[in-house]
XYZ file of C-alpha atoms in Angstrom:
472
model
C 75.307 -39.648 154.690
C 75.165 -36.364 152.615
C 74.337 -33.438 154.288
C 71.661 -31.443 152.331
C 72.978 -28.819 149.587
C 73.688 -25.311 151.306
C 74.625 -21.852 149.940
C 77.545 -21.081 148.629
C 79.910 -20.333 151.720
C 82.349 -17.334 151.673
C 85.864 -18.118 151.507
C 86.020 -15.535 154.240
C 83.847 -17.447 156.468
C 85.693 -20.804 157.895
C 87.725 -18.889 160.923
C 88.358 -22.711 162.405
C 92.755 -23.074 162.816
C 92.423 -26.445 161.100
C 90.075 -25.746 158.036
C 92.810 -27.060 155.834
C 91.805 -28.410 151.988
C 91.988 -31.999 153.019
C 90.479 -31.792 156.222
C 87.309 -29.490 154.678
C 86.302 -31.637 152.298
C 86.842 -35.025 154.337
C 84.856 -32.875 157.078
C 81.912 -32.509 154.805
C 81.359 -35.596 153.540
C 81.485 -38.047 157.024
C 79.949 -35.235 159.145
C 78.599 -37.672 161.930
C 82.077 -39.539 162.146
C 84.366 -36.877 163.825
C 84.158 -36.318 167.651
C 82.292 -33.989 168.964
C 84.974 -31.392 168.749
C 85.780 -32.141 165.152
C 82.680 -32.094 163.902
C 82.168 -28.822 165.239
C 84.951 -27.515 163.920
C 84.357 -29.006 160.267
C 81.107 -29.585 160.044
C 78.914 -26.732 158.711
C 75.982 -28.739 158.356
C 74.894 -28.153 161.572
C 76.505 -24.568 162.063
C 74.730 -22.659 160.586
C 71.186 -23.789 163.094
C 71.844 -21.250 165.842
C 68.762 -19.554 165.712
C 65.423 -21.495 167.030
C 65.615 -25.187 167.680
C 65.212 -27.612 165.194
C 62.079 -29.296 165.191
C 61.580 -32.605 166.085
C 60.448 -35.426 163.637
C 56.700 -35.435 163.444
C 56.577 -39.308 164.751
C 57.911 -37.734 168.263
C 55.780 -34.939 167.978
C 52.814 -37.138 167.583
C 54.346 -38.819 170.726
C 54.590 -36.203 172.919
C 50.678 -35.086 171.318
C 49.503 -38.275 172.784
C 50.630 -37.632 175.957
C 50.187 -34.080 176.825
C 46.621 -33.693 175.019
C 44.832 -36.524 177.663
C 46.598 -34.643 180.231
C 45.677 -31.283 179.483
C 42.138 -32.713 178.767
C 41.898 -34.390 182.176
C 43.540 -30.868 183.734
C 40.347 -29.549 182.006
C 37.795 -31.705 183.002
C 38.987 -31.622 186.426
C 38.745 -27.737 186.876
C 34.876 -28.093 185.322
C 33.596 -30.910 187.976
C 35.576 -28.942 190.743
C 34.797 -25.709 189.795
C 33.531 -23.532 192.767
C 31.555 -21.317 191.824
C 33.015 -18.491 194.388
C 33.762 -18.757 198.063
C 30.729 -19.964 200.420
C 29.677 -17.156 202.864
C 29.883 -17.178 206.593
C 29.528 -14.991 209.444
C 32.409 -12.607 210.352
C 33.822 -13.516 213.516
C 35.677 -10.276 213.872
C 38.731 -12.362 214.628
C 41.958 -12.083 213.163
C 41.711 -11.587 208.904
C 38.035 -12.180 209.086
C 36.843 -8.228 210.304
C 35.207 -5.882 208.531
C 37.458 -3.688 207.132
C 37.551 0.640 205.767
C 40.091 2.926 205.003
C 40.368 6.082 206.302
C 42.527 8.524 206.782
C 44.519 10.064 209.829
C 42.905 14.004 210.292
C 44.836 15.263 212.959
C 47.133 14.461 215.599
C 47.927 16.024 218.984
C 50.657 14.936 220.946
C 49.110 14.096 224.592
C 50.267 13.105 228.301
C 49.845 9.362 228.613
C 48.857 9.100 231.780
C 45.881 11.275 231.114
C 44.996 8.811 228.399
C 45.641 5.415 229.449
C 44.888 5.832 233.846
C 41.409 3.892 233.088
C 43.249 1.417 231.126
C 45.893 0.001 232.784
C 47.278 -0.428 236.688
C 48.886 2.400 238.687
C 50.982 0.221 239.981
C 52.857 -3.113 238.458
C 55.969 -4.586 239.166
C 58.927 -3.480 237.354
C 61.032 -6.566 236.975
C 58.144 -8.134 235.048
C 57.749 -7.408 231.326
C 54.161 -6.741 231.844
C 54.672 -4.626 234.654
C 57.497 -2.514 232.975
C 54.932 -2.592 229.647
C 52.293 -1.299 231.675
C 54.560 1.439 233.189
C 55.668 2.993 230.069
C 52.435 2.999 229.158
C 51.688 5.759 231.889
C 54.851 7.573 230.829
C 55.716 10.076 228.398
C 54.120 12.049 225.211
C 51.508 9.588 223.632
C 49.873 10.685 220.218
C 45.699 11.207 220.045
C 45.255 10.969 216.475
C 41.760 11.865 215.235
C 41.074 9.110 212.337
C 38.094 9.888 209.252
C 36.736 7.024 207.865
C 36.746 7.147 203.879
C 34.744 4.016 202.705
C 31.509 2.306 203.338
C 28.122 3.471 205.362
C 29.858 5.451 208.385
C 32.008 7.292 205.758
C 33.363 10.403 206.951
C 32.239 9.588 210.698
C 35.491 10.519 212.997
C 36.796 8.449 215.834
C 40.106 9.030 218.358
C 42.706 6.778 218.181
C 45.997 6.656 221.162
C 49.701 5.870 219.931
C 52.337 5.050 222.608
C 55.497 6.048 222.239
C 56.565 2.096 222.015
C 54.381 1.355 219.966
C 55.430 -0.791 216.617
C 52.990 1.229 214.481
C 53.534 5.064 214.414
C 50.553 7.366 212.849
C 51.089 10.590 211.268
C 49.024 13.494 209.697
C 47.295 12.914 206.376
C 48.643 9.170 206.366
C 45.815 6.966 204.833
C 45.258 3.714 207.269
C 42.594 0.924 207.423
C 40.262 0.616 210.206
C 38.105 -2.937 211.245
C 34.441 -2.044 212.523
C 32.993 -4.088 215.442
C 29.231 -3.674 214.613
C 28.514 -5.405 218.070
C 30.528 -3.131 220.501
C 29.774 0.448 221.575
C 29.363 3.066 219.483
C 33.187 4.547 220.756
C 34.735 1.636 220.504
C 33.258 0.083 217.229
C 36.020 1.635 214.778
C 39.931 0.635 215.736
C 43.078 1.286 213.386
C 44.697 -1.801 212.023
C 47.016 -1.297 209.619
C 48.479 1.643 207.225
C 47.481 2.011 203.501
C 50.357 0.698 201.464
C 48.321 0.577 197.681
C 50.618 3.291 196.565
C 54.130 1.973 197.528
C 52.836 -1.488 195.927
C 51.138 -0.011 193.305
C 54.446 1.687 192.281
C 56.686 -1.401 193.028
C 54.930 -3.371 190.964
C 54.764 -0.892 187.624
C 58.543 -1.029 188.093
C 58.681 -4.980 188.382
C 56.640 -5.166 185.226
C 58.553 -2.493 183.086
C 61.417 -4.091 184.112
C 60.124 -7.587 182.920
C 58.877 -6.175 179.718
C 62.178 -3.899 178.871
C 64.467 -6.829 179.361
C 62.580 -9.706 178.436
C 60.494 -7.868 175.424
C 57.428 -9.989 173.832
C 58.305 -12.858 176.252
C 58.384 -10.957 178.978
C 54.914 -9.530 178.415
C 53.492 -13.255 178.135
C 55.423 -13.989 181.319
C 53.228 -11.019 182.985
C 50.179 -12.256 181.195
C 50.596 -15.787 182.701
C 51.405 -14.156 185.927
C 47.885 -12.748 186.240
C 46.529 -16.034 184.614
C 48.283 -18.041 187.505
C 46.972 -15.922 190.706
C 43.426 -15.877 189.052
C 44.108 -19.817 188.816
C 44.599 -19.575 192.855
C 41.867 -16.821 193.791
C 38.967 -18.179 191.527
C 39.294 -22.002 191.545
C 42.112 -23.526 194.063
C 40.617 -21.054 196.885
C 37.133 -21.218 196.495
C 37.378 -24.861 195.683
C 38.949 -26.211 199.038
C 36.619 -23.780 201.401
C 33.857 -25.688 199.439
C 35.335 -28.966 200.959
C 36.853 -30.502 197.636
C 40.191 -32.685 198.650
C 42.539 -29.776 198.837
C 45.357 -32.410 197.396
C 43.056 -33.084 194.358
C 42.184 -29.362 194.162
C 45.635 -28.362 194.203
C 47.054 -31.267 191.536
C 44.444 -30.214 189.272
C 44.929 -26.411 189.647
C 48.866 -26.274 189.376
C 48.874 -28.606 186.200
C 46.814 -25.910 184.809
C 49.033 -23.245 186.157
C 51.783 -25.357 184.387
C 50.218 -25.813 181.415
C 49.127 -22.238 180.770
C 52.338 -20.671 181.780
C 55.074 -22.674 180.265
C 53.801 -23.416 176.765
C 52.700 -19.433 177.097
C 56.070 -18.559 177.779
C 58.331 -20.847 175.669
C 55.974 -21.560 173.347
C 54.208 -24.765 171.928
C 56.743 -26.522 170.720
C 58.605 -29.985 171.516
C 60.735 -28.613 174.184
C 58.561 -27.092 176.273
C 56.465 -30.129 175.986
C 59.573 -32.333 177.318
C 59.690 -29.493 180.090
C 55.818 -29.961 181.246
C 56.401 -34.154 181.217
C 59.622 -33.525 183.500
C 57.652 -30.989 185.598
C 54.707 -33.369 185.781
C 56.792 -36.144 186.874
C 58.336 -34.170 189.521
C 55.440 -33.073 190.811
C 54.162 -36.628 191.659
C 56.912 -37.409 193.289
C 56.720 -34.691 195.609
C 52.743 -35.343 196.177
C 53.491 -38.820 196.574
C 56.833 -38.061 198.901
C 54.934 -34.843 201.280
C 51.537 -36.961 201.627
C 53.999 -39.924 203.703
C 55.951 -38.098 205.479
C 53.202 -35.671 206.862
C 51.592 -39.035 208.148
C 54.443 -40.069 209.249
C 55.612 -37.160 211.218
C 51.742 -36.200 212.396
C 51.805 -32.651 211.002
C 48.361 -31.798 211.546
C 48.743 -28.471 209.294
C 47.286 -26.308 212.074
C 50.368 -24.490 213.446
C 48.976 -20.634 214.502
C 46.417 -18.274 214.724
C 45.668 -17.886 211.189
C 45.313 -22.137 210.330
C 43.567 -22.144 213.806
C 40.917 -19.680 212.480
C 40.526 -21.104 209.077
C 39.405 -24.615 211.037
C 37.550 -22.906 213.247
C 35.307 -21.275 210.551
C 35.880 -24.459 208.459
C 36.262 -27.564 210.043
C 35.320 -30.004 207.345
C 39.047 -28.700 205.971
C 41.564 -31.483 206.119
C 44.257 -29.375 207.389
C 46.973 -32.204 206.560
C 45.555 -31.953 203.055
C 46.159 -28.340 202.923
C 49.644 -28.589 204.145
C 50.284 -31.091 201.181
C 49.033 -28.734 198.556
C 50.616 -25.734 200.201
C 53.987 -28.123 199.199
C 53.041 -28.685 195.681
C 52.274 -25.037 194.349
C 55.033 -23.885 196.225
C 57.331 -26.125 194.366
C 55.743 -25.385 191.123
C 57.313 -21.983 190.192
C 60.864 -23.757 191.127
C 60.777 -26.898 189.197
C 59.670 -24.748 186.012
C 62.975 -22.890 186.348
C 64.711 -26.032 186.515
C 63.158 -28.211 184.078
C 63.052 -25.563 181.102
C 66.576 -24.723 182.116
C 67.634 -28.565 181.785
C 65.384 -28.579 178.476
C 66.847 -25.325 176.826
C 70.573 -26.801 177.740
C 70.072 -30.186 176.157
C 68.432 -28.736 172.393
C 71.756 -26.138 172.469
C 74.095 -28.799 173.493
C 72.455 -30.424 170.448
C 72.254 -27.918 168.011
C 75.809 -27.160 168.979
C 77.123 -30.276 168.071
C 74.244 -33.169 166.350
C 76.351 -35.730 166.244
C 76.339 -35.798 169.988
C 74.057 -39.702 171.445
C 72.074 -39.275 173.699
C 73.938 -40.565 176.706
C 76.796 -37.825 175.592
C 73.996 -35.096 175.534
C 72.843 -36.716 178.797
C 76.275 -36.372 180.293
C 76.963 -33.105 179.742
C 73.126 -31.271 180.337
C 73.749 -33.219 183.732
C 76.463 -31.128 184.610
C 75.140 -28.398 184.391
C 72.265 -29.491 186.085
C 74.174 -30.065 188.726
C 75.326 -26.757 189.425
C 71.661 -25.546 189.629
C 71.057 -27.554 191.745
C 73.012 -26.755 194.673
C 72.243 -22.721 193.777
C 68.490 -23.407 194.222
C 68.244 -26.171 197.190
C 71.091 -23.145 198.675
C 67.606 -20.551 197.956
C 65.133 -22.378 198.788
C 66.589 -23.124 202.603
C 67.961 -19.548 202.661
C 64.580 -18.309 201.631
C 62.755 -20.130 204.433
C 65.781 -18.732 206.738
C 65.182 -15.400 206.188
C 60.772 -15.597 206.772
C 60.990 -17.772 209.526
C 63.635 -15.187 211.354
C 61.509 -14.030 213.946
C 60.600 -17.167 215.111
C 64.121 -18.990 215.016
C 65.356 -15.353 216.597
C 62.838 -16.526 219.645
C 64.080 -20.059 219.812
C 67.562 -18.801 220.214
C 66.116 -16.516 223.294
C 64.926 -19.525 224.657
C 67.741 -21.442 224.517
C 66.440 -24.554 222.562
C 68.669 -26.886 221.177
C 68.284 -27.555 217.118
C 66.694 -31.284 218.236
C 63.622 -29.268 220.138
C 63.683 -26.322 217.454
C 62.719 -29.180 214.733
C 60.860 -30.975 216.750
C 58.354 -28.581 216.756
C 55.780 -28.554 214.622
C 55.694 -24.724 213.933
C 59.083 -25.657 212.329
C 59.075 -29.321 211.742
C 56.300 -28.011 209.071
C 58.352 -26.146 207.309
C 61.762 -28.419 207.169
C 59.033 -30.760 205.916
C 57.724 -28.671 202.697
C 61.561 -27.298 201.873
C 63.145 -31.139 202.042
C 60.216 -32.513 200.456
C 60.012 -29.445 197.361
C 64.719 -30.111 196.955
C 63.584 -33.654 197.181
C 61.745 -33.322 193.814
C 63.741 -30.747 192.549
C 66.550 -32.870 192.668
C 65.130 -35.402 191.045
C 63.147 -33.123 188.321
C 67.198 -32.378 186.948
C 67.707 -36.255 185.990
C 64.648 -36.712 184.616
C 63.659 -33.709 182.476
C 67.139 -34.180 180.859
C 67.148 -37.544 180.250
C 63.854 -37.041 178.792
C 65.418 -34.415 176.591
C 68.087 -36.170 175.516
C 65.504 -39.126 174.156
C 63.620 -36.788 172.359
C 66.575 -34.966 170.428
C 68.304 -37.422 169.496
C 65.829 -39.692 169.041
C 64.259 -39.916 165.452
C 66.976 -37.440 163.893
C 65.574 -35.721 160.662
C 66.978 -37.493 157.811
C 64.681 -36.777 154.909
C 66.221 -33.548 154.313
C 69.271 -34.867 154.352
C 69.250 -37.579 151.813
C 68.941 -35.745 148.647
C 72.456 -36.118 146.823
C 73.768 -32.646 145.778
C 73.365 -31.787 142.359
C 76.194 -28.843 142.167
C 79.268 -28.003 143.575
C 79.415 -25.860 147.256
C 82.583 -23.657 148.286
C 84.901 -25.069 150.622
C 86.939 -22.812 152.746
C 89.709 -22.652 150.368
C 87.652 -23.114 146.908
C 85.266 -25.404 145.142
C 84.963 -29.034 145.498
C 82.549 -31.419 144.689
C 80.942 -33.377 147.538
C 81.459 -36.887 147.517
């Protein structure tokens, strides 16, 4: 095979220890026979390709057309027939989330006796060695605050209502500090306004300029379609996945359909439409099955129910025709979505270097050595992803360790047994996403290798490494 003709190289160029006469020009004329590590040392006519990947031939890229244009059409179609059309009203209940909500602002505050605040409230007398007796006690003792709240926002704005801090309490006010208040249309007039939270827009505001500077700054143009398919991905979530399962489509359907088109729309944004992120979506596609497949039997099996506190308690409540179960199962596959793109255009990128590094390299060799490095990201990210659940769920493992539960009756329990279930299930697939999106890979780059380039005979003379020769 003769490589196609190339420019003139600089003697200066060949740094290689055994770029000797006779070993040049054998080098360039049997460029695929060498090992791998010879023919990267000789052979420049694949050296020079360090840049963007070489294109596949176009009979794989009408392959890969084939596949991923009926998907992304049926990814389409499926987001028209389930499209919402916005989230279905209801009644507040005034529970939990669903309360009216205003900001306002703290006015004034005045520190105050709190036993001349709270003697209507609680008992005079409770027993110490209880913890609601000793709650109730301190309750009745020391400096409370009275903090005189103005609400900002909505039809009562700039009405004023009185708000007591205890000492204890998790949630300190002070002067001038925005908050937000609920409003109980249905109680008395003193009682209808109550502070909830504090106004964090500003901290978060700032956090996130600095997240996306620091995105664009590093990561440049790509970067900035990152951020772009950032916002696509949470309007994705808020207009159609959201809406669409509190409208009583199958949240399992609803959430297939919706992270495809998250997957779709970010990757090929991202890395661009070429062959290799195509190989990535296939890989993530098929590792997303797996895990729908995997989480929807072992949910049956182990009877999650998907309504494990207040929060999935309310939304059944105000929803019942919501299959909870269902719900759980698509909570499994978007959360494994943002991991198993990580993974799968990190197998994808490794296999097209390994290949433009050396293209002599089959496909079982490219196979073999992508894998290794698979491997190592592998046990980083299973390592995160049970970390990362670690570190949420501390509270509650910090109360099963008060209690004195053994590990059996910790997992046993379906507040946790819920979410062993989604991490196992997401490694499960991301596990499995590493074999497959290389292998995949490895087909594609080595399959079909351009050789109509390559098959014109030279017509001149090139310059070796130590002079001119003519190619044989």
């Amino acid at each position: 095979m003769t490589p196609s003709p190339q420019p003139p190289i600089e003697p200066s160029e060949p740094t290689e220890p055994h770029d000797h006469s006779g070993h040049a020009d054998h080098g360039h004329g049997h460029s695929s026979g060498p090992a791998p590590s010879h023919g990267h040392g000789h052979g420049h006519g694949h050296s020079h390709g360090h840049g963007p990947a070489a294109p596949v031939s176009k009979h794989l890229r009408k392959v890969i057309a084939a596949i991923l244009i009926p998907f992304a059409t049926a990814v389409f179609i499926g987001m028209v027939v389930l499209w919402p059309g916005g989230a279905p009203a209801h009644e507040r209940t005034g529970v939990g989330f669903d309360r009216q909500t205003q900001q306002g602002k703290v006015v004034s505050i005045e520190q105050v006796d709190c036993k001349s605040v709270n003697a209507a409230q609680v008992p005079t007398t409770a027993d110490p060695t209880t913890p609601a007796g000793r709650e109730a006690q301190a309750a009745q003792t020391g400096e409370c605050k009275k903090a005189t709240v103005e609400v900002g926002t909505g039809p009562d704005k700039g009405r004023t209502f009185v708000e007591i801090v205890q000492p204890g309490a998790p949630r300190q006010l002070e002067d001038g500090q925005g908050v937000v208040v609920a409003y109980a249309p249905d109680a008395p007039r003193d009682l209808q306004y109550s502070v909830i939270d504090v106004n964090r827009k500003l901290p978060m505001a700032v956090l996130a300029g600095i997240f996306a500077l620091a995105v664009v700054l590093v990561g440049r143009m790509r970067g900035l379609f990152a951020l772009i398919a950032l916002v696509i991905s949470f309007g994705v979530l808020t207009l159609f996945i959201l809406p669409a399962i509190l409208q009583g489509s199958n949240p399992l359907v609803v959430a297939v359909v919706g992270a495809s088109a998250i997957m779709l729309i970010s990757l090929f944004m991202c890395h661009g439409l070429t062959a290799r992120t195509a190989v990535a979506v296939l890989g993530t596609l098929v590792s997303l099955l797996l895990i729908g497949v995997l989480g929807s039997v072992l949910i049956d099996w182990a009877f999650l129910s998907g309504n494990t506190d207040d929060n999935t308690g309310l939304i059944h409540g105000l929803y019942p025709d919501i299959d909870m179960s269902g719900l759980l199962l698509a909570g499994v596959i978007i959360g494994s979505l943002g991991v198993l793109d990580d993974v799968t255009v990190t197998q994808t990128s490794a296999v097209w270097e390994l290949h433009q590094a050396d293209s002599s390299m089959s496909s079982r060799a490219l196979y073999k050595a992508a894998i290794r490095i698979g491997r190592d990201h592998i046990a980083s990210v299973v390592n995160t992803l049970v970390l990362a659940y670690a570190g949420a769920a501390l509270p509650l493992l910090l109360l099963f360790s008060i209690a004195n539960s053994s590990m059996g009756s910790v997992a046993n329990s379906e507040l946790v047994a819920v979410e062993i279930v989604r991490t196992l299930v997401g490694s499960i697939g991301l596990v499995a996403s590493v074999p497959v999106t290389t292998a995949l890979a490895a087909l594609v780059v080595s399959a079909d290798r351009p050789g109509s380039p390559a098959v014109a005979p030279a017509s001149g003379p090139v310059r070796g490494g130590r002079g001119r020769r003519r190619k044989r």
